[in-house]
Amino acid sequence: ITAGLNLKVPLNIGAYQTELKFGGKSVFRKKDQEKNAIEYSWEGDDDILLTQLYGDFEDENFMYGNYEFGKTQDPQKIRDFVEANKNGDLEGEFNHESDAEDYNATEDVYAGYVQFTTHFGDWMLLFGARDEYTKTSYTGYDVQFNEDGDYETTTKLTNDNSYNHILPMLHLRWRFTPN
């Protein structure tokens, strides 16, 4: 979500044409991912052959159409096989390695500025400041396995941070020629 407002007010300071500009902008970002990977293993008595899943499927856009891969296993036959067997001979177990891919991140940025511009003869004076405040919050997960590679724990990790920057500016320009 982004919202912003900019205003410009003409001013006359003595004989000099002056302009006051000010405004602000806020940006609110949120990204997250929750991945739940299930690892399946076949516990049936019969072997599974890839020829059982062979079909007329052909990926005509394989490698952006630069390489002809030919016919292969049909993705729909694979999905049908998994659905038909996943509560029987095809046993699923949650793969905790996917915990490490889960995250939640938010970033909120609030910015405001004020700027004066004055023209006098061939000179232009521009000065002002911008203030930017950023607030972040991150959540991730640390997954631990023992020496044998067996899952032990998943630990939630969080970090919050905020910082503020004030950015002043001053420009002085002299015009050598009208162009």
mmCIF file of N, CA and C in Angstrom, residues 63-134:
data_model
loop_
_atom_site.group_PDB
_atom_site.id
_atom_site.type_symbol
_atom_site.label_atom_id
_atom_site.label_comp_id
_atom_site.label_asym_id
_atom_site.label_seq_id
_atom_site.Cartn_x
_atom_site.Cartn_y
_atom_site.Cartn_z
ATOM 1 N N MET A 63 12.601 -25.283 -22.541
ATOM 2 C CA MET A 63 13.763 -24.440 -22.840
ATOM 3 C C MET A 63 13.389 -23.367 -23.877
ATOM 4 N N TYR A 64 12.186 -22.781 -23.674
ATOM 5 C CA TYR A 64 11.672 -21.704 -24.530
ATOM 6 C C TYR A 64 11.565 -22.134 -25.996
ATOM 7 N N GLY A 65 11.298 -23.415 -26.206
ATOM 8 C CA GLY A 65 11.130 -23.922 -27.559
ATOM 9 C C GLY A 65 12.426 -24.133 -28.312
ATOM 10 N N ASN A 66 13.567 -23.984 -27.635
ATOM 11 C CA ASN A 66 14.870 -24.140 -28.287
ATOM 12 C C ASN A 66 15.357 -25.583 -28.302
ATOM 13 N N TYR A 67 14.646 -26.456 -27.603
ATOM 14 C CA TYR A 67 15.081 -27.850 -27.523
ATOM 15 C C TYR A 67 13.843 -28.731 -27.515
ATOM 16 N N GLU A 68 13.848 -29.756 -28.338
ATOM 17 C CA GLU A 68 12.714 -30.672 -28.391
ATOM 18 C C GLU A 68 12.981 -31.822 -27.430
ATOM 19 N N PHE A 69 12.196 -31.866 -26.370
ATOM 20 C CA PHE A 69 12.388 -32.877 -25.325
ATOM 21 C C PHE A 69 11.646 -34.163 -25.661
ATOM 22 N N GLY A 70 10.552 -34.068 -26.367
ATOM 23 C CA GLY A 70 9.775 -35.255 -26.719
ATOM 24 C C GLY A 70 8.752 -35.589 -25.654
ATOM 25 N N LYS A 71 8.103 -36.710 -25.835
ATOM 26 C CA LYS A 71 7.044 -37.130 -24.910
ATOM 27 C C LYS A 71 7.655 -37.664 -23.617
ATOM 28 N N THR A 72 6.911 -37.467 -22.533
ATOM 29 C CA THR A 72 7.398 -37.880 -21.209
ATOM 30 C C THR A 72 6.198 -38.299 -20.356
ATOM 31 N N GLN A 73 6.407 -38.397 -19.047
ATOM 32 C CA GLN A 73 5.320 -38.766 -18.152
ATOM 33 C C GLN A 73 4.264 -37.665 -18.162
ATOM 34 N N ASP A 74 3.025 -38.074 -18.043
ATOM 35 C CA ASP A 74 1.896 -37.150 -18.084
ATOM 36 C C ASP A 74 1.646 -36.603 -16.682
ATOM 37 N N PRO A 75 1.736 -35.290 -16.480
ATOM 38 C CA PRO A 75 1.518 -34.722 -15.142
ATOM 39 C C PRO A 75 0.154 -35.090 -14.558
ATOM 40 N N GLN A 76 -0.871 -35.180 -15.376
ATOM 41 C CA GLN A 76 -2.197 -35.537 -14.858
ATOM 42 C C GLN A 76 -2.217 -36.983 -14.376
ATOM 43 N N LYS A 77 -1.519 -37.892 -15.085
ATOM 44 C CA LYS A 77 -1.451 -39.292 -14.638
ATOM 45 C C LYS A 77 -0.703 -39.383 -13.300
ATOM 46 N N ILE A 78 0.314 -38.540 -13.131
ATOM 47 C CA ILE A 78 1.055 -38.532 -11.861
ATOM 48 C C ILE A 78 0.146 -38.039 -10.740
ATOM 49 N N ARG A 79 -0.586 -36.939 -10.965
ATOM 50 C CA ARG A 79 -1.514 -36.430 -9.947
ATOM 51 C C ARG A 79 -2.582 -37.462 -9.612
ATOM 52 N N ASP A 80 -3.140 -38.123 -10.640
ATOM 53 C CA ASP A 80 -4.162 -39.154 -10.411
ATOM 54 C C ASP A 80 -3.601 -40.308 -9.593
ATOM 55 N N PHE A 81 -2.368 -40.732 -9.889
ATOM 56 C CA PHE A 81 -1.729 -41.827 -9.152
ATOM 57 C C PHE A 81 -1.543 -41.452 -7.677
ATOM 58 N N VAL A 82 -1.056 -40.224 -7.429
ATOM 59 C CA VAL A 82 -0.842 -39.777 -6.044
ATOM 60 C C VAL A 82 -2.174 -39.723 -5.306
ATOM 61 N N GLU A 83 -3.186 -39.134 -5.906
ATOM 62 C CA GLU A 83 -4.496 -39.030 -5.254
ATOM 63 C C GLU A 83 -5.088 -40.402 -4.954
ATOM 64 N N ALA A 84 -4.918 -41.344 -5.858
ATOM 65 C CA ALA A 84 -5.499 -42.680 -5.681
ATOM 66 C C ALA A 84 -4.774 -43.489 -4.616
ATOM 67 N N ASN A 85 -3.498 -43.180 -4.336
ATOM 68 C CA ASN A 85 -2.699 -44.028 -3.447
ATOM 69 C C ASN A 85 -2.169 -43.349 -2.197
ATOM 70 N N LYS A 86 -2.400 -42.039 -2.018
ATOM 71 C CA LYS A 86 -1.720 -41.339 -0.935
ATOM 72 C C LYS A 86 -2.191 -41.718 0.463
ATOM 73 N N ASN A 87 -3.331 -42.308 0.617
ATOM 74 C CA ASN A 87 -3.751 -42.760 1.946
ATOM 75 C C ASN A 87 -3.644 -44.273 2.085
ATOM 76 N N GLY A 88 -2.924 -44.871 1.179
ATOM 77 C CA GLY A 88 -2.740 -46.325 1.212
ATOM 78 C C GLY A 88 -1.263 -46.655 1.157
ATOM 79 N N ASP A 89 -0.834 -47.187 0.002
ATOM 80 C CA ASP A 89 0.565 -47.598 -0.152
ATOM 81 C C ASP A 89 1.531 -46.425 -0.342
ATOM 82 N N LEU A 90 1.011 -45.275 -0.642
ATOM 83 C CA LEU A 90 1.845 -44.085 -0.781
ATOM 84 C C LEU A 90 1.710 -43.286 0.510
ATOM 85 N N GLU A 91 2.747 -43.360 1.361
ATOM 86 C CA GLU A 91 2.684 -42.742 2.684
ATOM 87 C C GLU A 91 3.411 -41.398 2.670
ATOM 88 N N GLY A 92 2.732 -40.379 3.201
ATOM 89 C CA GLY A 92 3.308 -39.042 3.245
ATOM 90 C C GLY A 92 3.755 -38.661 4.640
ATOM 91 N N GLU A 93 4.837 -37.930 4.684
ATOM 92 C CA GLU A 93 5.373 -37.440 5.956
ATOM 93 C C GLU A 93 5.800 -35.988 5.753
ATOM 94 N N PHE A 94 5.461 -35.151 6.719
ATOM 95 C CA PHE A 94 5.826 -33.732 6.633
ATOM 96 C C PHE A 94 7.340 -33.599 6.612
ATOM 97 N N ASN A 95 7.843 -32.826 5.660
ATOM 98 C CA ASN A 95 9.279 -32.599 5.535
ATOM 99 C C ASN A 95 9.605 -31.287 6.243
ATOM 100 N N HIS A 96 10.243 -31.381 7.406
ATOM 101 C CA HIS A 96 10.522 -30.191 8.214
ATOM 102 C C HIS A 96 11.564 -29.272 7.604
ATOM 103 N N GLU A 97 12.274 -29.715 6.580
ATOM 104 C CA GLU A 97 13.219 -28.827 5.908
ATOM 105 C C GLU A 97 12.483 -27.621 5.319
ATOM 106 N N SER A 98 11.216 -27.802 4.973
ATOM 107 C CA SER A 98 10.449 -26.691 4.395
ATOM 108 C C SER A 98 10.158 -25.598 5.428
ATOM 109 N N ASP A 99 10.289 -25.907 6.733
ATOM 110 C CA ASP A 99 10.096 -24.869 7.755
ATOM 111 C C ASP A 99 11.062 -23.699 7.548
ATOM 112 N N ALA A 100 12.272 -24.009 7.068
ATOM 113 C CA ALA A 100 13.291 -22.978 6.883
ATOM 114 C C ALA A 100 12.925 -22.011 5.757
ATOM 115 N N GLU A 101 11.966 -22.373 4.911
ATOM 116 C CA GLU A 101 11.548 -21.507 3.811
ATOM 117 C C GLU A 101 10.384 -20.596 4.199
ATOM 118 N N ASP A 102 9.821 -20.783 5.389
ATOM 119 C CA ASP A 102 8.701 -19.961 5.847
ATOM 120 C C ASP A 102 9.230 -18.635 6.402
ATOM 121 N N TYR A 103 8.532 -17.560 6.109
ATOM 122 C CA TYR A 103 8.931 -16.249 6.642
ATOM 123 C C TYR A 103 7.757 -15.292 6.605
ATOM 124 N N ASN A 104 7.912 -14.206 7.343
ATOM 125 C CA ASN A 104 6.970 -13.098 7.335
ATOM 126 C C ASN A 104 7.804 -11.833 7.472
ATOM 127 N N ALA A 105 7.607 -10.893 6.562
ATOM 128 C CA ALA A 105 8.381 -9.646 6.593
ATOM 129 C C ALA A 105 7.452 -8.465 6.364
ATOM 130 N N THR A 106 7.598 -7.440 7.204
ATOM 131 C CA THR A 106 6.859 -6.200 6.991
ATOM 132 C C THR A 106 7.844 -5.039 7.012
ATOM 133 N N GLU A 107 7.560 -4.037 6.196
ATOM 134 C CA GLU A 107 8.368 -2.827 6.159
ATOM 135 C C GLU A 107 7.420 -1.648 5.976
ATOM 136 N N ASP A 108 7.483 -0.707 6.892
ATOM 137 C CA ASP A 108 6.685 0.510 6.830
ATOM 138 C C ASP A 108 7.640 1.694 6.722
ATOM 139 N N VAL A 109 7.418 2.541 5.713
ATOM 140 C CA VAL A 109 8.278 3.703 5.493
ATOM 141 C C VAL A 109 7.398 4.951 5.503
ATOM 142 N N TYR A 110 7.795 5.932 6.307
ATOM 143 C CA TYR A 110 7.102 7.217 6.402
ATOM 144 C C TYR A 110 8.114 8.292 6.017
ATOM 145 N N ALA A 111 7.775 9.110 5.024
ATOM 146 C CA ALA A 111 8.708 10.136 4.565
ATOM 147 C C ALA A 111 7.980 11.458 4.395
ATOM 148 N N GLY A 112 8.688 12.524 4.693
ATOM 149 C CA GLY A 112 8.149 13.861 4.502
ATOM 150 C C GLY A 112 9.262 14.804 4.075
ATOM 151 N N TYR A 113 8.895 15.881 3.387
ATOM 152 C CA TYR A 113 9.918 16.815 2.948
ATOM 153 C C TYR A 113 9.349 18.229 2.912
ATOM 154 N N VAL A 114 10.268 19.188 2.939
ATOM 155 C CA VAL A 114 9.948 20.597 2.716
ATOM 156 C C VAL A 114 11.081 21.161 1.851
ATOM 157 N N GLN A 115 10.707 21.986 0.861
ATOM 158 C CA GLN A 115 11.697 22.495 -0.085
ATOM 159 C C GLN A 115 11.341 23.921 -0.488
ATOM 160 N N PHE A 116 12.327 24.817 -0.453
ATOM 161 C CA PHE A 116 12.168 26.205 -0.895
ATOM 162 C C PHE A 116 13.023 26.418 -2.136
ATOM 163 N N THR A 117 12.467 27.104 -3.123
ATOM 164 C CA THR A 117 13.215 27.467 -4.332
ATOM 165 C C THR A 117 13.023 28.961 -4.562
ATOM 166 N N THR A 118 14.139 29.680 -4.695
ATOM 167 C CA THR A 118 14.096 31.129 -4.912
ATOM 168 C C THR A 118 14.951 31.470 -6.134
ATOM 169 N N HIS A 119 14.402 32.306 -7.014
ATOM 170 C CA HIS A 119 15.124 32.768 -8.199
ATOM 171 C C HIS A 119 15.424 34.253 -8.027
ATOM 172 N N PHE A 120 16.688 34.617 -8.222
ATOM 173 C CA PHE A 120 17.067 36.035 -8.204
ATOM 174 C C PHE A 120 18.133 36.251 -9.278
ATOM 175 N N GLY A 121 17.701 36.907 -10.350
ATOM 176 C CA GLY A 121 18.601 37.133 -11.489
ATOM 177 C C GLY A 121 18.967 35.806 -12.134
ATOM 178 N N ASP A 122 20.268 35.641 -12.371
ATOM 179 C CA ASP A 122 20.772 34.399 -12.964
ATOM 180 C C ASP A 122 21.020 33.315 -11.916
ATOM 181 N N TRP A 123 20.628 33.559 -10.688
ATOM 182 C CA TRP A 123 20.869 32.618 -9.593
ATOM 183 C C TRP A 123 19.573 31.923 -9.175
ATOM 184 N N MET A 124 19.736 30.696 -8.730
ATOM 185 C CA MET A 124 18.619 29.932 -8.163
ATOM 186 C C MET A 124 19.142 29.259 -6.888
ATOM 187 N N LEU A 125 18.399 29.451 -5.808
ATOM 188 C CA LEU A 125 18.741 28.841 -4.522
ATOM 189 C C LEU A 125 17.639 27.845 -4.182
ATOM 190 N N LEU A 126 18.042 26.622 -3.922
ATOM 191 C CA LEU A 126 17.091 25.567 -3.559
ATOM 192 C C LEU A 126 17.611 24.927 -2.275
ATOM 193 N N PHE A 127 16.774 24.891 -1.251
ATOM 194 C CA PHE A 127 17.183 24.228 -0.018
ATOM 195 C C PHE A 127 15.974 23.575 0.638
ATOM 196 N N GLY A 128 16.260 22.575 1.460
ATOM 197 C CA GLY A 128 15.188 21.859 2.136
ATOM 198 C C GLY A 128 15.722 20.652 2.873
ATOM 199 N N ALA A 129 14.792 19.792 3.263
ATOM 200 C CA ALA A 129 15.176 18.576 3.983
ATOM 201 C C ALA A 129 14.113 17.504 3.774
ATOM 202 N N ARG A 130 14.569 16.273 3.853
ATOM 203 C CA ARG A 130 13.696 15.111 3.763
ATOM 204 C C ARG A 130 13.931 14.284 5.020
ATOM 205 N N ASP A 131 12.841 13.817 5.618
ATOM 206 C CA ASP A 131 12.924 12.962 6.801
ATOM 207 C C ASP A 131 12.278 11.626 6.440
ATOM 208 N N GLU A 132 13.018 10.546 6.659
ATOM 209 C CA GLU A 132 12.503 9.219 6.323
ATOM 210 C C GLU A 132 12.673 8.286 7.518
ATOM 211 N N TYR A 133 11.550 7.738 7.974
ATOM 212 C CA TYR A 133 11.532 6.809 9.100
ATOM 213 C C TYR A 133 11.094 5.441 8.570
ATOM 214 N N THR A 134 11.870 4.411 8.884
ATOM 215 C CA THR A 134 11.585 3.050 8.415
ATOM 216 C C THR A 134 11.490 2.115 9.602
#
